[in-house]
XYZ file of C-alpha atoms in Angstrom:
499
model
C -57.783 77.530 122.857
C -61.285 78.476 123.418
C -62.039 79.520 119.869
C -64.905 77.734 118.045
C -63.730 75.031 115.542
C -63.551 76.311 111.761
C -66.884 75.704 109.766
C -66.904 73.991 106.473
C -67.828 77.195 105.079
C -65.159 78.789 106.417
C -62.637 76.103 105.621
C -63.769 76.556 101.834
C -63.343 80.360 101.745
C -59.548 79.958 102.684
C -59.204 77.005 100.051
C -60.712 79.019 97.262
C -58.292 82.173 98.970
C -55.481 79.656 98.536
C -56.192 79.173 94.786
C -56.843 82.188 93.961
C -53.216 83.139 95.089
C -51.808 80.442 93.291
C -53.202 80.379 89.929
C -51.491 81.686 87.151
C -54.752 82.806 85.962
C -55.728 84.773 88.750
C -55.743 89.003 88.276
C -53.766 90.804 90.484
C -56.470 92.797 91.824
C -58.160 89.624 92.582
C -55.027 88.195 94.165
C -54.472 90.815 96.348
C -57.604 90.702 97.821
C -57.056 86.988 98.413
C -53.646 87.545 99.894
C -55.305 90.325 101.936
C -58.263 87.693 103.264
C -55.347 84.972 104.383
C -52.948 87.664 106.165
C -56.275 88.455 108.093
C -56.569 84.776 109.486
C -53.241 85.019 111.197
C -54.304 87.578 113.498
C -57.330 86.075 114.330
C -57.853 84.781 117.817
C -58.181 81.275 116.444
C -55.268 81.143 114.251
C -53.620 78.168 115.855
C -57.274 75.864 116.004
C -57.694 77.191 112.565
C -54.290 76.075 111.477
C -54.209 72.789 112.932
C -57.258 72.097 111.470
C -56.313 72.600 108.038
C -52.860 71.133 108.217
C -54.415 67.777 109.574
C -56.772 66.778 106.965
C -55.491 64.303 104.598
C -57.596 65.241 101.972
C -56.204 68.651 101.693
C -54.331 70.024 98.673
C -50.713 70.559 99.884
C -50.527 73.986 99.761
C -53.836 74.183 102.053
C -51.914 71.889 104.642
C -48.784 74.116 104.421
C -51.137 77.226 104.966
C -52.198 75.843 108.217
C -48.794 75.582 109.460
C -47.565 79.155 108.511
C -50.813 79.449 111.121
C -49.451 77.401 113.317
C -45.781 79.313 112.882
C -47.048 82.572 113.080
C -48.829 82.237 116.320
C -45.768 80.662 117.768
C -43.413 83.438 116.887
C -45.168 86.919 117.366
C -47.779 86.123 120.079
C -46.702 85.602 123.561
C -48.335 82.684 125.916
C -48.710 83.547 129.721
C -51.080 80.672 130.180
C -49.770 77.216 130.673
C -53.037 76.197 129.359
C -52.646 78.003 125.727
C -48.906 76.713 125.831
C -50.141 72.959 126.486
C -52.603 73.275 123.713
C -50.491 74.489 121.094
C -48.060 71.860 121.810
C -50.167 69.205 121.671
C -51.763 70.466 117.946
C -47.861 70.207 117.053
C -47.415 66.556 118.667
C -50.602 65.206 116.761
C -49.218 66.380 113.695
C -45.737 64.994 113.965
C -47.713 61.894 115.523
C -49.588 61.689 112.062
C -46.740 62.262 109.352
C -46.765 59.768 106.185
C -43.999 59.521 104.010
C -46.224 60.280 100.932
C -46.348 63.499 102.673
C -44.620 66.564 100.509
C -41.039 66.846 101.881
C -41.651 71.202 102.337
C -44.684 70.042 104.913
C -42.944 67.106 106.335
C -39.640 69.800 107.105
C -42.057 72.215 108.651
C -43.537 69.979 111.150
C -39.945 69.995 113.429
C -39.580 73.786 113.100
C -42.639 74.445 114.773
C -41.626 71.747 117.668
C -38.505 73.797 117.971
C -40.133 76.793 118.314
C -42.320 75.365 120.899
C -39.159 73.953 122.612
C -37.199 77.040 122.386
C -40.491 78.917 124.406
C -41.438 76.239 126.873
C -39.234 73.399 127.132
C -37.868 73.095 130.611
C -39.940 75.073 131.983
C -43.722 73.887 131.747
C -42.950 71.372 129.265
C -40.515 68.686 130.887
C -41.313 65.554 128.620
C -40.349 66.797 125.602
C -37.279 64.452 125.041
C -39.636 61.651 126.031
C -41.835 62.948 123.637
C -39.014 62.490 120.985
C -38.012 59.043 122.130
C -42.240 57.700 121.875
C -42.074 58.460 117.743
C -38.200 57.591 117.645
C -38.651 53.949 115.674
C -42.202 54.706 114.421
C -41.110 54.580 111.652
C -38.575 55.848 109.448
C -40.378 58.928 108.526
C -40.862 59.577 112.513
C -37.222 59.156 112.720
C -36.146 61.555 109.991
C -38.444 64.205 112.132
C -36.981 63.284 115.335
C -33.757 64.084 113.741
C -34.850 66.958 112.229
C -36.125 68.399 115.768
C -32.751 67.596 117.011
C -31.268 69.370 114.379
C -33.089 72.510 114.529
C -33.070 72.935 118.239
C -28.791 72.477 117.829
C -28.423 74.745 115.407
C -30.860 77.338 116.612
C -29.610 77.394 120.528
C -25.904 77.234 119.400
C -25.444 79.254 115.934
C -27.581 80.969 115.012
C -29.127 84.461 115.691
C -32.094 83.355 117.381
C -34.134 85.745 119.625
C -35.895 83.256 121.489
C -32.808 81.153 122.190
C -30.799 83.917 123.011
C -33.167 85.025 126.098
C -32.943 81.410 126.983
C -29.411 80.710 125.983
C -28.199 78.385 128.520
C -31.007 76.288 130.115
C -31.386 74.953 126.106
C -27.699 74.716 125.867
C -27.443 71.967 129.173
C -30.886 70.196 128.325
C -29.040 69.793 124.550
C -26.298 68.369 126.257
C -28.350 66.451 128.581
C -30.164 64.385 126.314
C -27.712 64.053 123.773
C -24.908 62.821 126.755
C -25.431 58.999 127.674
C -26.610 59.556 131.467
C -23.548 57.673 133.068
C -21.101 60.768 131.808
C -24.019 63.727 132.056
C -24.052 62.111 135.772
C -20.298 62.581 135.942
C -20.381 66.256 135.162
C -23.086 67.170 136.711
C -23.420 65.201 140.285
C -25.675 67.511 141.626
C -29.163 66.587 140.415
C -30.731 68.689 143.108
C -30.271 71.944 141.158
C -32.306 71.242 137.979
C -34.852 69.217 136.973
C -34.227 66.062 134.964
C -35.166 66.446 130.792
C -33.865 63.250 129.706
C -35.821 60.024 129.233
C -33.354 57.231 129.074
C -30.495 56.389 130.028
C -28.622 56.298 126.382
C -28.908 59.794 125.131
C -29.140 60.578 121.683
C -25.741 60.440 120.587
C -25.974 56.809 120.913
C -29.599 56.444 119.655
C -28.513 58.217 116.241
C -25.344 56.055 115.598
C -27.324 52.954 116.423
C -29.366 53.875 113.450
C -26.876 55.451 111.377
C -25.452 51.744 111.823
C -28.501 50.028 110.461
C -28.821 52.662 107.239
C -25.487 52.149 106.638
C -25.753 48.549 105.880
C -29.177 49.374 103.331
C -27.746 51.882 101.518
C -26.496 49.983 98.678
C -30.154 48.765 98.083
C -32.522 51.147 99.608
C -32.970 55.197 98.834
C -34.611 55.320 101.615
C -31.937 53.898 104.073
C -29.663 56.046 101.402
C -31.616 59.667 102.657
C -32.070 58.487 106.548
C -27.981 58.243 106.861
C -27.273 61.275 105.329
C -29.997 63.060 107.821
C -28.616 60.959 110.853
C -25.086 62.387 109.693
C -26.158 65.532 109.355
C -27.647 65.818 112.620
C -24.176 64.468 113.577
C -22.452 67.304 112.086
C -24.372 69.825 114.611
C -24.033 68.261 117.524
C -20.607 66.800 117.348
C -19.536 70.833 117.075
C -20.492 71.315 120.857
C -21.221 67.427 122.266
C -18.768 66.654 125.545
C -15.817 64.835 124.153
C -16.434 62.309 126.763
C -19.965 61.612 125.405
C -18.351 61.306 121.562
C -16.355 58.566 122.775
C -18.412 56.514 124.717
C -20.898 56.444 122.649
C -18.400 55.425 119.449
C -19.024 58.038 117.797
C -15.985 58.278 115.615
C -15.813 54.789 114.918
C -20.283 54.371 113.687
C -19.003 57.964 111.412
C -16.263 55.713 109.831
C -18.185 52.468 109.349
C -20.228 55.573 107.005
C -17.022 56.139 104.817
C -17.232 52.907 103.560
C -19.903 53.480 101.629
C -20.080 53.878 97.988
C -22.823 56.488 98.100
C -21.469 60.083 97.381
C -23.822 62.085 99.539
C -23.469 59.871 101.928
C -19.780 59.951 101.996
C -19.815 63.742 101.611
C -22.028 63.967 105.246
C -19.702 61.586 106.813
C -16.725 63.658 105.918
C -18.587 66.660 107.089
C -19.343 65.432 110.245
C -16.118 64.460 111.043
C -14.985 68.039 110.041
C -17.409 69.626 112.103
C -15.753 67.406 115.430
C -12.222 67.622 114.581
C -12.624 71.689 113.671
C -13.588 72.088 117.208
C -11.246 75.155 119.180
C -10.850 72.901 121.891
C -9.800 69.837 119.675
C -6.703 68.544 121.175
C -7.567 69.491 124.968
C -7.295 66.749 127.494
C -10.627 65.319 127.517
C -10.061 64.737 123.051
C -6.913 63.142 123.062
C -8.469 60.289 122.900
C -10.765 61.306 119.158
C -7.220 62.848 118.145
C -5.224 59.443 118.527
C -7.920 57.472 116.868
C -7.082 59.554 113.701
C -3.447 58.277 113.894
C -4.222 54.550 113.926
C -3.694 52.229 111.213
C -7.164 51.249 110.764
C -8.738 54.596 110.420
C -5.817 56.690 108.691
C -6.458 53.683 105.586
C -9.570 54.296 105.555
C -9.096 58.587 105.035
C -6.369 57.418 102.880
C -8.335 55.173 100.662
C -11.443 58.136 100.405
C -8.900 60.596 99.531
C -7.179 58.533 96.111
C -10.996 58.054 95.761
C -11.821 61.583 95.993
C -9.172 62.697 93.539
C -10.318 64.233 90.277
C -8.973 67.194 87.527
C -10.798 70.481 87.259
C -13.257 69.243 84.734
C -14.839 67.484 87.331
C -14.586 70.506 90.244
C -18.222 70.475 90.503
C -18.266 66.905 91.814
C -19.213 65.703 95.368
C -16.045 64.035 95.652
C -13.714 67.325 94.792
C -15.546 69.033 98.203
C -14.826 65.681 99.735
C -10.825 66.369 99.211
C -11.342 69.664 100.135
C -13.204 69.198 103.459
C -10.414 65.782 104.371
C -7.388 68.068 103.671
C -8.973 70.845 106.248
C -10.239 67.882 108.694
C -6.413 66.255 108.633
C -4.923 69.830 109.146
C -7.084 70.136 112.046
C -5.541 66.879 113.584
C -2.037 67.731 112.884
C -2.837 70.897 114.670
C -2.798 69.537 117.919
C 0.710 68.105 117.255
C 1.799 71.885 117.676
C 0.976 71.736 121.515
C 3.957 70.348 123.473
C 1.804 68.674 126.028
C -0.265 66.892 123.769
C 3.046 65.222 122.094
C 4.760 64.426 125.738
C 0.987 62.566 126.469
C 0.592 61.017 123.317
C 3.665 60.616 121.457
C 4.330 56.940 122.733
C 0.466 56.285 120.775
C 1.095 57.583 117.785
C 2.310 56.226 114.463
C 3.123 59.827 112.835
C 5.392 58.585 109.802
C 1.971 57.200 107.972
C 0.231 60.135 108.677
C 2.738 62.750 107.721
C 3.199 60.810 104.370
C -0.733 61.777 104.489
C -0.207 64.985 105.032
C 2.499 65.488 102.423
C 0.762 63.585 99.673
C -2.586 66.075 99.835
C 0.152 68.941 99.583
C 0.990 67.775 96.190
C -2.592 68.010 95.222
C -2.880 69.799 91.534
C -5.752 71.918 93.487
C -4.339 74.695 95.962
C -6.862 74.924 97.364
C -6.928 71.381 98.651
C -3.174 71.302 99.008
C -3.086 74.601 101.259
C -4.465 73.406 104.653
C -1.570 70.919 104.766
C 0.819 72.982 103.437
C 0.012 75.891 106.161
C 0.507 72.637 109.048
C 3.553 71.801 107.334
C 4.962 75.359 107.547
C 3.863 75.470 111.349
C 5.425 72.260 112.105
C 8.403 72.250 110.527
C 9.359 74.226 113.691
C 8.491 71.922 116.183
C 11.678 70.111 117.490
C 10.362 66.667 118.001
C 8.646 66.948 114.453
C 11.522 69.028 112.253
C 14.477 66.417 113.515
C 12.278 63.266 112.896
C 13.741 60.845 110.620
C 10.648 60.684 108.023
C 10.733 64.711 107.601
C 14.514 64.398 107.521
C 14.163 62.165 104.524
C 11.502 64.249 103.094
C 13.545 67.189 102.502
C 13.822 66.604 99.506
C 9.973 66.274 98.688
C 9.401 69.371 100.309
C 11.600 71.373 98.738
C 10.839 70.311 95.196
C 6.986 71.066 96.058
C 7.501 74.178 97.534
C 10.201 75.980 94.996
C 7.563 74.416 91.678
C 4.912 76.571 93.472
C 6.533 79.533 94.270
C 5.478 80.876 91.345
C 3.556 83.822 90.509
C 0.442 81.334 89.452
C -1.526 84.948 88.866
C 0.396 86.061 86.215
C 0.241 82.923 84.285
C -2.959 83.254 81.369
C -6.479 82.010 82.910
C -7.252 79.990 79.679
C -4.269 77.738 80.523
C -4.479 73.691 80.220
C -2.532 73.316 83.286
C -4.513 71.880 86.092
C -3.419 73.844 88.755
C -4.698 77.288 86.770
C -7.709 75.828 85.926
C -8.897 74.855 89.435
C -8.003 78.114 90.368
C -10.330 79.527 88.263
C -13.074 77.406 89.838
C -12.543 78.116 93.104
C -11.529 81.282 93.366
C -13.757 83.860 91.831
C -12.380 87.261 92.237
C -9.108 88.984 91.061
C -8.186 90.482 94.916
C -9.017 87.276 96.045
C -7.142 85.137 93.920
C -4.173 87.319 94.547
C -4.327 87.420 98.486
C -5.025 83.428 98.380
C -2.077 82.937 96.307
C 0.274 85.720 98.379
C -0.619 83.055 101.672
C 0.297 80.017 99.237
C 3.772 81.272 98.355
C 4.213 82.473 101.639
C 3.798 79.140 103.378
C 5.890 77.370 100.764
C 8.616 80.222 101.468
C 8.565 79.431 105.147
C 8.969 75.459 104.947
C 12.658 76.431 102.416
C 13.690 78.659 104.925
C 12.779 76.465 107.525
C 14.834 73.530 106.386
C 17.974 75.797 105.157
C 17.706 77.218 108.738
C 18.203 73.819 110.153
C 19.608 71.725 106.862
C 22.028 74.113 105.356
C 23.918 71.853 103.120
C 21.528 69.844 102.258
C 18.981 72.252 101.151
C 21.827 74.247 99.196
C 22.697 71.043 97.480
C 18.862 70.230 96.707
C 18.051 73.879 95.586
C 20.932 74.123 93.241
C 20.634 70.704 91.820
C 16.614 71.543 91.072
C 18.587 74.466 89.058
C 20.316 72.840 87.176
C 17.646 70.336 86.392
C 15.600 73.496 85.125
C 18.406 74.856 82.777
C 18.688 71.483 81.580
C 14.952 71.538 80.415
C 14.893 75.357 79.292
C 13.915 74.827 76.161
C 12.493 71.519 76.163
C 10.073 71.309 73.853
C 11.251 74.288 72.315
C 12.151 74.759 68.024
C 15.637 74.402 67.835
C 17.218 76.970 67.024
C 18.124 77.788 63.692
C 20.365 80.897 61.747
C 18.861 82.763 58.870
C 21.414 83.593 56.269
């Protein structure tokens, strides 16, 4: 910009401004003014020089950096730029700082930095700025800190151009939506979907794509974490960054670049947080509407080998724990596996996808899966499972298979314990299964519409099986009967006649 550079003078005013404001000490007449002086800079022609200028000096107090940026943000978000020659100098304030982040920066001005590059992205990339993913790719392996704001970029820009409310994606929507999936596609399948490279210009630098670049890393964290916080924080952000883009990545791109399989080599960690962000990640792929298309048969089936299903098996016994411990990372961790397997045993629903697959499958080992998180004390972890097992009961080649066959009995025992009205039961019970409830669920009406779905599930698998299993659900219903009466009073004073 052609704005003169800030003078010392001036530097100082907005430092003493910045104190001012944040000293408990300070009167509020005297704060107000101060707040008034530093609104006033962000309307001034030189707010982006002026903000650069404070956010790059070292020697700064924190809060002065972070000042500079809200400078930096502000311009970026209410001022439009016409001329490629303010654009190209705002950017390049942002690069420099991104170029010159130190881990002994505060984490709030270190998580800033990317949001501005976003916004910058969101305004100008593809159009006069076409090297920003080589931009990305020149600090990726800096260092680590340059890595966790290369992630961080890659973040933002997902989840601003695909969920959220964003303006400035919006009027953009989907030029940022194919250069996401350009440079996050390895270039052999982007080439494969898109053969005509006459039509756009090409925003990739690379010929991996960053699908691959983050599970190579994620890869190399994974095998620190047991002696290094730092590798310990890098895997969670690589996962997390994993989490956004698996929601919308080409399924051909997740498999080629492993993604599945660098996710899982996560889960063997024995870090909760990072466990949790595997788990998530895998959630966010497998909740996917299209999950169980064509092109993802190949993710679904992965889910159904022998190596992998241990492995979810092995984190779920892991995961288990009793209401006192509801708070826990590893509760959410059942929670989020029992709505990640339902998601999977979704696609068994869809006939095609059994006549493709069926030959690839080993279901018996994952059904037992599926039935043993049913059982969970928690509803709310048992519930996704349960609502697949009412849904599939139906399903010919599924109902009439020999493991569900000899399940019946499982099933039914499961679902006439829990038919109960669980609501009516006192809230300051010991048994487990009230007492989650009362963690999870907060509300009366919502208790009692979560528990009206719970019941009605468990209704639909008996009537299922009687449907198809007459006599032998009779004979199992009637002998569970009996079993109560037997029990009635178990427990119980005997009784006893008063003369």
């Amino acid at each position: 910009m052609a704005a003169e550079e800030l003078s010392e003078a001036g530097m100082a005013d907005i430092i003493r401004a910045l104190e001012v404001i944040h000293s408990p000490t300070s009167t509020n007449a005297l704060r107000k003014e101060a707040l008034s002086f530093v609104e006033a800079l962000k309307d001034n022609e030189a707010a982006a020089r002026n903000g650069f200028l404070l956010a790059s000096r070292a020697d700064h107090a924190a809060v002065v950096r972070y000042f500079g940026l809200t400078l930096l943000d502000h311009v970026l978000r209410h001022l439009s730029f016409t001329s490629p020659e303010e654009s190209t100098n705002l950017r390049s304030m942002i690069l420099q700082l991104a170029e010159n982040i130190r881990p002994e920066d505060p984490s709030f001005f270190r998580n800033k930095i990317p949001q501005l590059w976003s916004e910058a992205a969101k305004k100008s990339w593809g159009l006069d700025w076409a090297d920003m993913d080589e931009a990305l790719v020149k600090f990726w392996g800096v260092s680590l800190v340059h890595n966790e704001l290369v992630l961080s970029v890659l973040e933002t820009l997902s989840e601003d151009v695909f969920f959220r409310e964003d303006t400035v994606s919006s009027l953009r929507g989907s030029e940022l939506n194919r250069a996401l999936v350009e440079i996050f596609t390895p270039a052999a399948i982007f080439e494969q979907i898109n053969p005509d490279k006459s039509t756009t210009a090409v925003l990739r630098c690379g010929q991996e794509g960053w699908l691959v670049r983050i599970c190579e890393f994620l890869d190399n964290c994974v095998q620190n974490v047991s002696t290094s916080r730092e590798a310990r924080d890098a895997a969670v952000k690589a996962l997390t960054t994993l989490r956004s883009a698996l929601s919308w990545s080409i399924f051909k791109a997740v498999i080629a670049g492993q993604v599945v399989a660098s996710v899982f080599r996560a889960l063997t960690c024995q870090d909760e947080q990072v466990l949790l962000a595997a788990v998530e990640a895998l959630h966010s792929l497998y909740g996917r509407n299209n999950m169980g298309n064509d092109e993802s048969h190949g993710l679904v089936c992965l889910i159904f080998e022998s190596d992998y299903l241990n492995t979810l098996r092995n984190l779920y016994q892991w995961s288990i724990v009793g209401p006192e411990d509801a708070d826990e990372p590893k509760y959410l961790i059942s929670k989020k596996l029992s709505e990640m397997i339902s998601y999977v045993a979704g696609c068994l629903e869809d006939e095609r996808f059994l006549r493709d697959t069926m030959h690839r499958l080993d279901l018996p080992p994952f059904f037992n899966f599926m039935l043993n998180i049913m059982q969970h004390q928690s509803l709310t972890v048992s519930i996704p499972c349960l609502h697949l097992w009412s849904r599939l009961l139906g399903v010919q080649k599924i109902g009439t298979s020999e493991f569900v066959v000899n399940q019946t009995p499982t099933f039914l025992t499961v679902c006439t314990q829990r038919l109960i009205r669980w609501e009516s039961l006192p809230t300051e019970s010991e048994d487990p299964t009230i007492q989650f409830l009362a963690e999870d669920i907060d509300t009366i009406p919502e208790r009692h519409a979560f528990l009206g779905n719970y019941r009605r599930y468990c209704s639909s698998i008996i009537e299922t099986i009687t449907q198809k299993r007459a006599q032998e659900a009779v004979r199992e219903i009637l002998g569970r009967v009996d079993e109560n009466l037997d029990n009635l009073y178990s427990g119980a004073e005997p009784f006893q006649s008063t003369s």
